[in-house]
Amino acid sequence: MASITMKSDPGKWEPLQFPAFNCQGVRNGQVIWNSDQTKRIDHDATTLNSQWLLLPFLYAGRRICISKRGGAASRAVAQTQRLSQPVALPHTATTANISDKSSPTNMKGLFKSKPRTPVDIVRQTRDLLKYTDRSPDSRESKREEKMAELCKNIRELKCILYGNSESEPVSEACAQLTQEFFRENTLRLLITCLPKLNLEARKDATQVVANLQRQQVQSRLIASDYLEANIDLMDILISGYENSDMALHYGAMLRECIRHQTVARYVLESQHMKKFFDYIQLPNFDIAADAAATFKELLTRHKSTVAEFLSKSYDWFFAEYNSKLLESTNYITRRQAIKLLGDILLDRSNSAVMTRYVSSRDNLRILMNLLRESSKSIQLEAFHVFKLFAANQNKPPDIVSILVANKSKLLRLFADFKPDKADEQFEADKAQVVKEIAALEI
């Protein structure tokens, strides 16, 4: 077994005896090995006396630390090379003893790392995102290592928020994670660095951002406060529809962010709103469908905000809606648009907008053309909007004249008009529409 012998006289050392490693001793701050291997020890020799202990052994490339009895940290650290076998240092000849830790199991337990807390993971993730954001030209091997660590951290954040197959998420851990995440610009870093992550990490990051929008800390949605102060992040997310690689990730994040009313109001009132009429018609089906889902969320989630927006932006909004969506050459676009229009106009909070819409002859012309579609789905959705024109008790004269001129055609259409499945409400609505049209006269 190896041994250590020290004298109490400061500055003087007996040889360190390490038979297992062929060690000669210490000279001028160095451990001297018979094999000419040299390990540097940086220490203050005047403090090395019997009151200092050498702890505890050389093991798997770890370091030997000299620390003062009672727990105070020493200034001496011996940097060692990786050794092929774990080796313990047994008792010394001084008043201090060093426990025998020759068992590999015991050694492994001694160096077990402390489990990371949610706060630790967020902070480390933030540091890695900063590195990713500012170091595009880093050495490739180092960068790959950092990126792998970052992806692992994002996966851990997801597991804390969503739980896993073995455990449910812990509310306290989620609260700690959320608070630390929004304490600094972690969200901004994650959004801006998203294109640099691999596909799986992007998916994980998207789910993390989505979940954080719903996390409450002390009964408050702190994500809402953060986004209100960093509302320009919505510009990045919306513009993501112009990048085919990022569109679905940014789109999913955007829909979760507009759960907050202040964020939805910003998007509705921004110039970005007009872009959605083009995004919905993009040739990539998945991106177009995602943009349509976001568009619908913006126009249906926050009732009072939507009513205010439609009232102020009625002219340009419905001009775009009619020409680009309802009269689109794309069947899916027309079908989605007419269904959403019905949802908007039939909502009580939009009653003023509905009254204005059904007073327009141009709008009536578009709806009557949609009633003639070969698609039964579009016909049925168009009927739910058309019935508002017929039911309006204050029809303008030009609306009445169009309905009277087309009375016979409309009555023939509705005679055989029915859904695939029996629907009592539909039949009642159709009977009322037929009654109103039949009674019209100029």
XYZ file of C-alpha atoms in Angstrom:
442
model
C 0.000 0.000 0.000
C 1.164 3.552 -0.657
C 1.825 5.896 2.248
C 2.461 9.549 2.977
C 4.847 10.799 5.660
C 4.954 14.447 6.730
C 6.879 16.347 9.416
C 5.304 19.135 11.387
C 8.201 21.461 10.547
C 6.860 23.872 7.884
C 8.569 23.642 4.552
C 10.194 20.253 5.189
C 8.716 17.114 3.811
C 9.619 13.466 4.133
C 9.483 11.551 0.854
C 6.047 10.669 -0.394
C 5.997 6.937 -0.816
C 3.764 5.697 -3.636
C 4.992 2.154 -4.368
C 2.092 1.522 -6.696
C 3.108 4.457 -8.858
C 6.866 4.402 -8.430
C 6.875 7.829 -6.773
C 10.104 9.267 -5.296
C 8.689 12.259 -3.450
C 8.200 16.066 -3.640
C 10.900 18.505 -4.729
C 10.422 22.237 -5.372
C 6.694 21.987 -5.642
C 6.742 18.905 -7.870
C 5.892 15.253 -7.401
C 8.832 13.249 -8.781
C 8.106 9.902 -10.423
C 10.725 7.272 -11.222
C 9.287 7.058 -14.730
C 10.134 10.761 -15.223
C 6.442 11.707 -15.199
C 6.035 15.082 -13.490
C 2.863 16.434 -11.920
C 2.870 20.108 -11.029
C 1.704 21.075 -7.525
C 0.968 24.768 -7.112
C 1.172 25.529 -3.410
C 2.522 27.811 -0.745
C 5.176 25.705 0.997
C 5.069 27.767 4.161
C 1.550 26.619 4.877
C 2.231 22.949 4.377
C 2.554 21.472 7.848
C 0.861 18.909 10.009
C -2.256 21.022 10.184
C -2.916 20.379 6.469
C -4.210 17.149 5.052
C -3.699 15.581 1.637
C -7.133 14.489 0.399
C -7.865 11.825 -0.545
C -6.377 9.815 -3.472
C -5.521 9.752 -7.156
C -8.396 8.334 -9.178
C -9.294 8.269 -12.878
C -7.636 11.536 -13.753
C -9.242 13.515 -10.945
C -7.250 15.971 -8.876
C -5.562 15.760 -5.455
C -6.637 18.638 -3.224
C -4.884 19.743 -0.035
C -7.405 21.178 2.382
C -7.214 22.523 5.898
C -8.608 20.501 8.776
C -12.062 21.791 9.682
C -13.220 22.287 6.070
C -11.456 25.467 4.916
C -10.397 25.351 1.275
C -6.669 25.034 0.523
C -4.719 26.843 -2.107
C -2.870 23.701 -3.185
C -4.241 21.673 -6.062
C -2.334 18.893 -7.727
C -3.312 18.416 -11.375
C -2.915 14.762 -12.316
C -2.926 12.889 -15.559
C -5.522 10.196 -16.150
C -4.531 6.987 -14.434
C -5.390 3.536 -15.627
C -6.684 2.254 -12.283
C -8.351 3.824 -9.238
C -5.807 4.126 -6.427
C -6.408 4.996 -2.780
C -4.021 6.686 -0.412
C -4.098 5.036 3.050
C -3.150 6.347 6.484
C -0.264 8.795 6.883
C 2.349 8.782 9.635
C 1.184 12.133 10.979
C -1.571 12.939 13.420
C -4.014 13.004 10.487
C -5.385 9.865 8.875
C -6.587 9.423 5.316
C -9.305 6.792 4.980
C -8.731 3.852 2.715
C -11.014 4.273 -0.270
C -9.563 1.581 -2.432
C -12.988 0.238 -3.367
C -13.955 1.523 -6.850
C -17.582 1.694 -5.714
C -16.726 3.977 -2.825
C -14.571 6.150 -5.063
C -17.344 6.531 -7.602
C -19.777 7.566 -4.884
C -17.367 10.168 -3.555
C -17.275 11.977 -6.887
C -21.009 11.724 -7.657
C -22.197 15.064 -9.053
C -24.955 16.970 -7.362
C -28.300 16.713 -9.215
C -29.078 19.842 -11.220
C -32.072 21.911 -10.209
C -34.512 23.392 -12.765
C -32.869 26.781 -12.159
C -29.434 25.283 -12.899
C -30.659 23.769 -16.158
C -32.210 27.051 -17.316
C -29.042 28.989 -16.504
C -26.813 26.505 -18.275
C -29.185 26.505 -21.250
C -29.030 30.298 -21.356
C -25.220 30.243 -21.312
C -25.140 27.700 -24.118
C -27.607 29.757 -26.170
C -25.389 32.815 -25.715
C -22.442 30.775 -26.920
C -24.435 29.545 -29.926
C -25.621 33.046 -30.741
C -22.191 34.711 -30.704
C -19.813 31.942 -31.813
C -20.547 30.981 -35.415
C -16.872 30.419 -36.228
C -15.900 28.317 -33.220
C -13.776 25.198 -33.622
C -16.029 22.532 -35.101
C -15.418 19.861 -32.458
C -16.021 22.288 -29.597
C -19.140 23.650 -31.253
C -20.595 20.179 -31.777
C -19.983 19.382 -28.129
C -21.730 22.572 -26.994
C -24.654 22.010 -29.354
C -25.109 18.451 -28.099
C -25.151 19.728 -24.525
C -27.661 22.434 -25.459
C -30.001 19.933 -27.118
C -29.786 17.707 -24.040
C -30.666 20.634 -21.767
C -33.690 21.593 -23.870
C -34.899 17.990 -23.676
C -34.517 18.121 -19.872
C -36.563 21.344 -19.713
C -39.290 19.611 -21.702
C -39.266 16.626 -19.332
C -39.623 18.896 -16.293
C -42.599 20.720 -17.831
C -44.395 17.730 -19.310
C -43.172 14.871 -17.146
C -42.298 11.504 -18.664
C -43.494 7.917 -18.777
C -42.442 7.406 -15.164
C -43.600 10.590 -13.454
C -45.937 13.562 -13.746
C -44.560 17.133 -13.783
C -43.922 18.649 -10.352
C -45.634 22.019 -9.942
C -42.868 23.493 -7.777
C -40.183 22.513 -10.283
C -42.254 23.979 -13.136
C -42.671 27.243 -11.217
C -38.946 27.506 -10.534
C -38.133 26.788 -14.172
C -40.664 29.342 -15.432
C -39.497 32.089 -13.101
C -35.850 31.631 -14.057
C -36.670 31.299 -17.763
C -38.342 34.708 -17.892
C -35.950 36.388 -15.456
C -33.591 37.111 -18.336
C -33.771 36.864 -22.107
C -33.791 33.076 -22.382
C -36.922 33.117 -24.563
C -35.416 35.654 -26.953
C -32.215 33.616 -27.213
C -34.157 30.399 -27.800
C -36.259 31.971 -30.572
C -33.311 33.589 -32.357
C -31.106 30.488 -32.061
C -33.829 28.039 -33.122
C -32.629 27.855 -36.772
C -29.219 26.653 -35.524
C -30.675 23.661 -33.650
C -31.325 20.238 -35.129
C -34.877 19.134 -35.926
C -35.505 17.226 -32.688
C -34.216 20.107 -30.570
C -36.468 22.509 -32.483
C -39.463 20.325 -31.709
C -38.509 20.158 -28.029
C -37.937 23.920 -27.878
C -41.324 24.567 -29.502
C -43.039 22.439 -26.865
C -41.119 24.163 -24.069
C -42.175 27.632 -25.276
C -45.776 26.478 -25.725
C -45.967 25.055 -22.195
C -44.395 28.117 -20.588
C -47.214 30.329 -21.889
C -49.597 28.485 -19.541
C -47.397 28.220 -16.461
C -48.499 30.347 -13.525
C -46.178 31.634 -10.824
C -48.058 32.883 -7.780
C -51.278 32.937 -9.839
C -49.732 35.120 -12.550
C -48.896 34.316 -16.152
C -45.436 35.841 -16.136
C -44.982 34.911 -19.802
C -47.587 37.559 -20.637
C -45.639 40.241 -18.778
C -42.411 39.232 -20.502
C -43.940 39.237 -23.991
C -45.596 42.585 -23.412
C -42.149 44.029 -22.674
C -40.585 42.143 -25.610
C -43.407 42.353 -28.124
C -40.976 42.587 -31.056
C -40.468 38.834 -30.713
C -43.804 38.459 -32.490
C -42.236 40.062 -35.560
C -39.696 37.227 -35.657
C -42.317 34.527 -35.182
C -44.688 35.893 -37.844
C -41.878 36.337 -40.374
C -41.062 32.696 -39.787
C -43.801 31.788 -42.283
C -41.425 33.006 -44.979
C -38.863 30.354 -43.993
C -39.979 26.857 -44.911
C -37.645 25.262 -42.347
C -38.892 27.366 -39.445
C -42.533 28.074 -40.356
C -44.190 25.244 -38.435
C -42.058 25.733 -35.303
C -42.500 29.504 -35.184
C -46.169 29.163 -36.117
C -46.851 26.824 -33.185
C -45.036 29.207 -30.825
C -46.994 32.153 -32.204
C -50.371 30.510 -31.593
C -49.439 29.844 -27.983
C -48.208 33.403 -27.497
C -51.450 34.924 -28.781
C -53.231 33.206 -25.921
C -52.261 36.450 -24.182
C -54.641 39.240 -25.122
C -51.966 41.953 -25.278
C -50.004 39.865 -27.780
C -53.081 39.158 -29.912
C -53.955 42.852 -29.982
C -50.450 43.735 -31.127
C -50.588 41.251 -34.014
C -54.105 42.282 -35.081
C -53.173 45.947 -35.169
C -49.801 45.456 -36.848
C -48.993 45.447 -40.535
C -48.278 41.736 -40.188
C -52.006 41.041 -40.235
C -52.187 41.743 -43.965
C -49.441 39.182 -44.608
C -51.673 36.350 -43.442
C -53.816 36.664 -46.571
C -50.704 35.688 -48.552
C -49.372 33.120 -46.082
C -52.686 31.236 -46.227
C -52.209 30.823 -49.996
C -48.604 29.631 -49.929
C -47.981 26.623 -52.218
C -46.643 24.546 -49.314
C -49.801 22.937 -47.924
C -48.504 22.398 -44.375
C -47.333 25.983 -43.998
C -50.533 27.389 -45.529
C -52.647 25.267 -43.167
C -50.563 26.391 -40.177
C -50.957 30.045 -41.169
C -54.720 29.509 -41.526
C -54.850 28.008 -38.020
C -53.031 31.036 -36.584
C -55.292 33.402 -38.549
C -58.372 31.702 -37.101
C -56.952 31.862 -33.575
C -56.349 35.597 -33.949
C -59.935 36.200 -35.094
C -61.783 34.036 -32.586
C -59.942 33.798 -29.245
C -60.272 37.255 -27.689
C -63.827 38.366 -28.459
C -63.713 42.017 -27.403
C -60.318 42.619 -29.020
C -61.471 41.026 -32.290
C -64.705 43.063 -32.350
C -62.709 46.256 -31.858
C -60.252 45.307 -34.592
C -62.951 44.392 -37.135
C -64.859 47.605 -36.472
C -61.771 49.764 -37.015
C -60.353 47.770 -39.931
C -63.594 46.691 -41.604
C -62.972 48.138 -45.088
C -59.499 46.810 -45.844
C -59.979 43.568 -43.939
C -63.116 42.364 -45.721
C -61.889 43.633 -49.084
C -58.873 41.346 -48.665
C -60.968 38.550 -47.183
C -63.412 38.511 -50.087
C -60.934 38.829 -52.945
C -58.073 36.668 -51.657
C -59.894 34.035 -49.640
C -63.584 33.675 -50.540
C -62.862 34.092 -54.269
C -59.607 32.135 -54.232
C -59.062 29.543 -56.921
C -57.959 27.098 -54.217
C -60.780 24.889 -52.968
C -59.338 24.415 -49.480
C -58.796 28.156 -49.062
C -62.429 28.886 -50.033
C -63.747 26.174 -47.732
C -61.741 27.355 -44.716
C -62.567 30.997 -45.404
C -66.340 30.580 -45.634
C -66.411 28.500 -42.446
C -64.358 31.081 -40.537
C -66.561 33.898 -41.869
C -69.601 32.141 -40.425
C -67.888 31.730 -37.069
C -67.035 35.432 -36.991
C -70.405 36.823 -38.091
C -72.484 34.485 -35.926
C -70.604 35.491 -32.772
C -72.709 37.858 -30.665
C -69.734 40.086 -29.904
C -69.481 40.869 -33.640
C -73.143 41.797 -34.148
C -72.321 45.308 -35.395
C -69.863 43.920 -37.933
C -72.388 41.296 -39.034
C -75.077 43.915 -39.655
C -72.664 45.904 -41.792
C -71.520 42.860 -43.743
C -75.022 41.659 -44.690
C -75.914 45.108 -45.935
C -73.438 44.897 -48.829
C -74.578 43.771 -52.277
C -71.001 42.743 -53.185
C -70.898 40.438 -50.204
C -74.278 38.965 -51.179
C -73.079 38.317 -54.728
C -70.048 36.362 -53.408
C -72.242 34.288 -51.077
C -74.729 33.425 -53.816
C -71.877 32.204 -56.025
C -70.609 30.017 -53.173
C -74.109 28.527 -52.858
C -73.693 27.274 -56.420
C -70.422 25.444 -55.651
C -70.245 21.781 -56.565
C -68.813 21.060 -53.138
C -71.553 20.244 -50.615
C -69.274 21.358 -47.754
C -68.834 24.836 -49.205
C -72.551 25.079 -49.990
C -73.517 24.279 -46.411
C -71.044 26.770 -44.922
C -72.188 29.418 -47.416
C -75.796 28.817 -46.408
C -75.041 29.638 -42.762
C -73.797 33.066 -43.860
C -76.479 33.588 -46.530
C -79.258 33.050 -43.976
C -78.059 36.224 -42.207
C -78.831 38.235 -45.362
C -82.304 36.685 -45.581
C -83.058 37.129 -41.874
C -82.050 40.793 -41.778
C -85.214 42.748 -41.045
C -83.677 45.990 -42.291
C -82.485 44.929 -45.725
C -81.247 47.778 -47.905
C -83.212 48.221 -51.173
C -80.365 46.900 -53.376
C -80.211 43.691 -51.282
C -83.969 43.225 -51.653
C -83.832 43.773 -55.402
C -81.092 41.128 -55.852
C -82.991 38.576 -53.763
C -86.269 39.233 -55.627
C -84.551 38.965 -59.022
C -83.133 35.558 -58.035
C -86.159 34.355 -56.013
C -87.131 31.448 -58.233
C -83.550 30.164 -58.561
C -82.995 30.348 -54.812
C -86.245 28.554 -54.019
C -85.401 25.733 -56.462
C -81.930 25.432 -54.953
C -83.225 25.174 -51.387
C -85.924 22.674 -52.321
C -83.326 19.923 -52.748
C -80.765 21.422 -50.417
C -79.938 19.275 -47.384
C -76.919 17.930 -45.521
C -75.759 14.332 -45.762
C -76.939 13.669 -42.199
C -80.331 14.684 -40.816
C -80.061 17.992 -38.971
C -83.184 19.458 -37.372
C -81.597 22.873 -36.791
C -80.548 23.111 -40.421
C -84.031 22.205 -41.610
C -85.546 24.861 -39.339
C -83.107 27.493 -40.612
C -83.770 26.546 -44.239
C -87.537 26.778 -43.743
C -87.142 30.278 -42.312
C -84.914 31.400 -45.205
C -87.375 30.049 -47.795
C -90.217 31.836 -46.010
C -88.355 35.149 -45.985
C -87.373 34.954 -49.650
C -90.841 33.884 -50.794
C -92.371 36.880 -49.036
C -90.057 39.441 -50.670
C -91.463 41.943 -53.109
C -90.110 45.078 -54.678
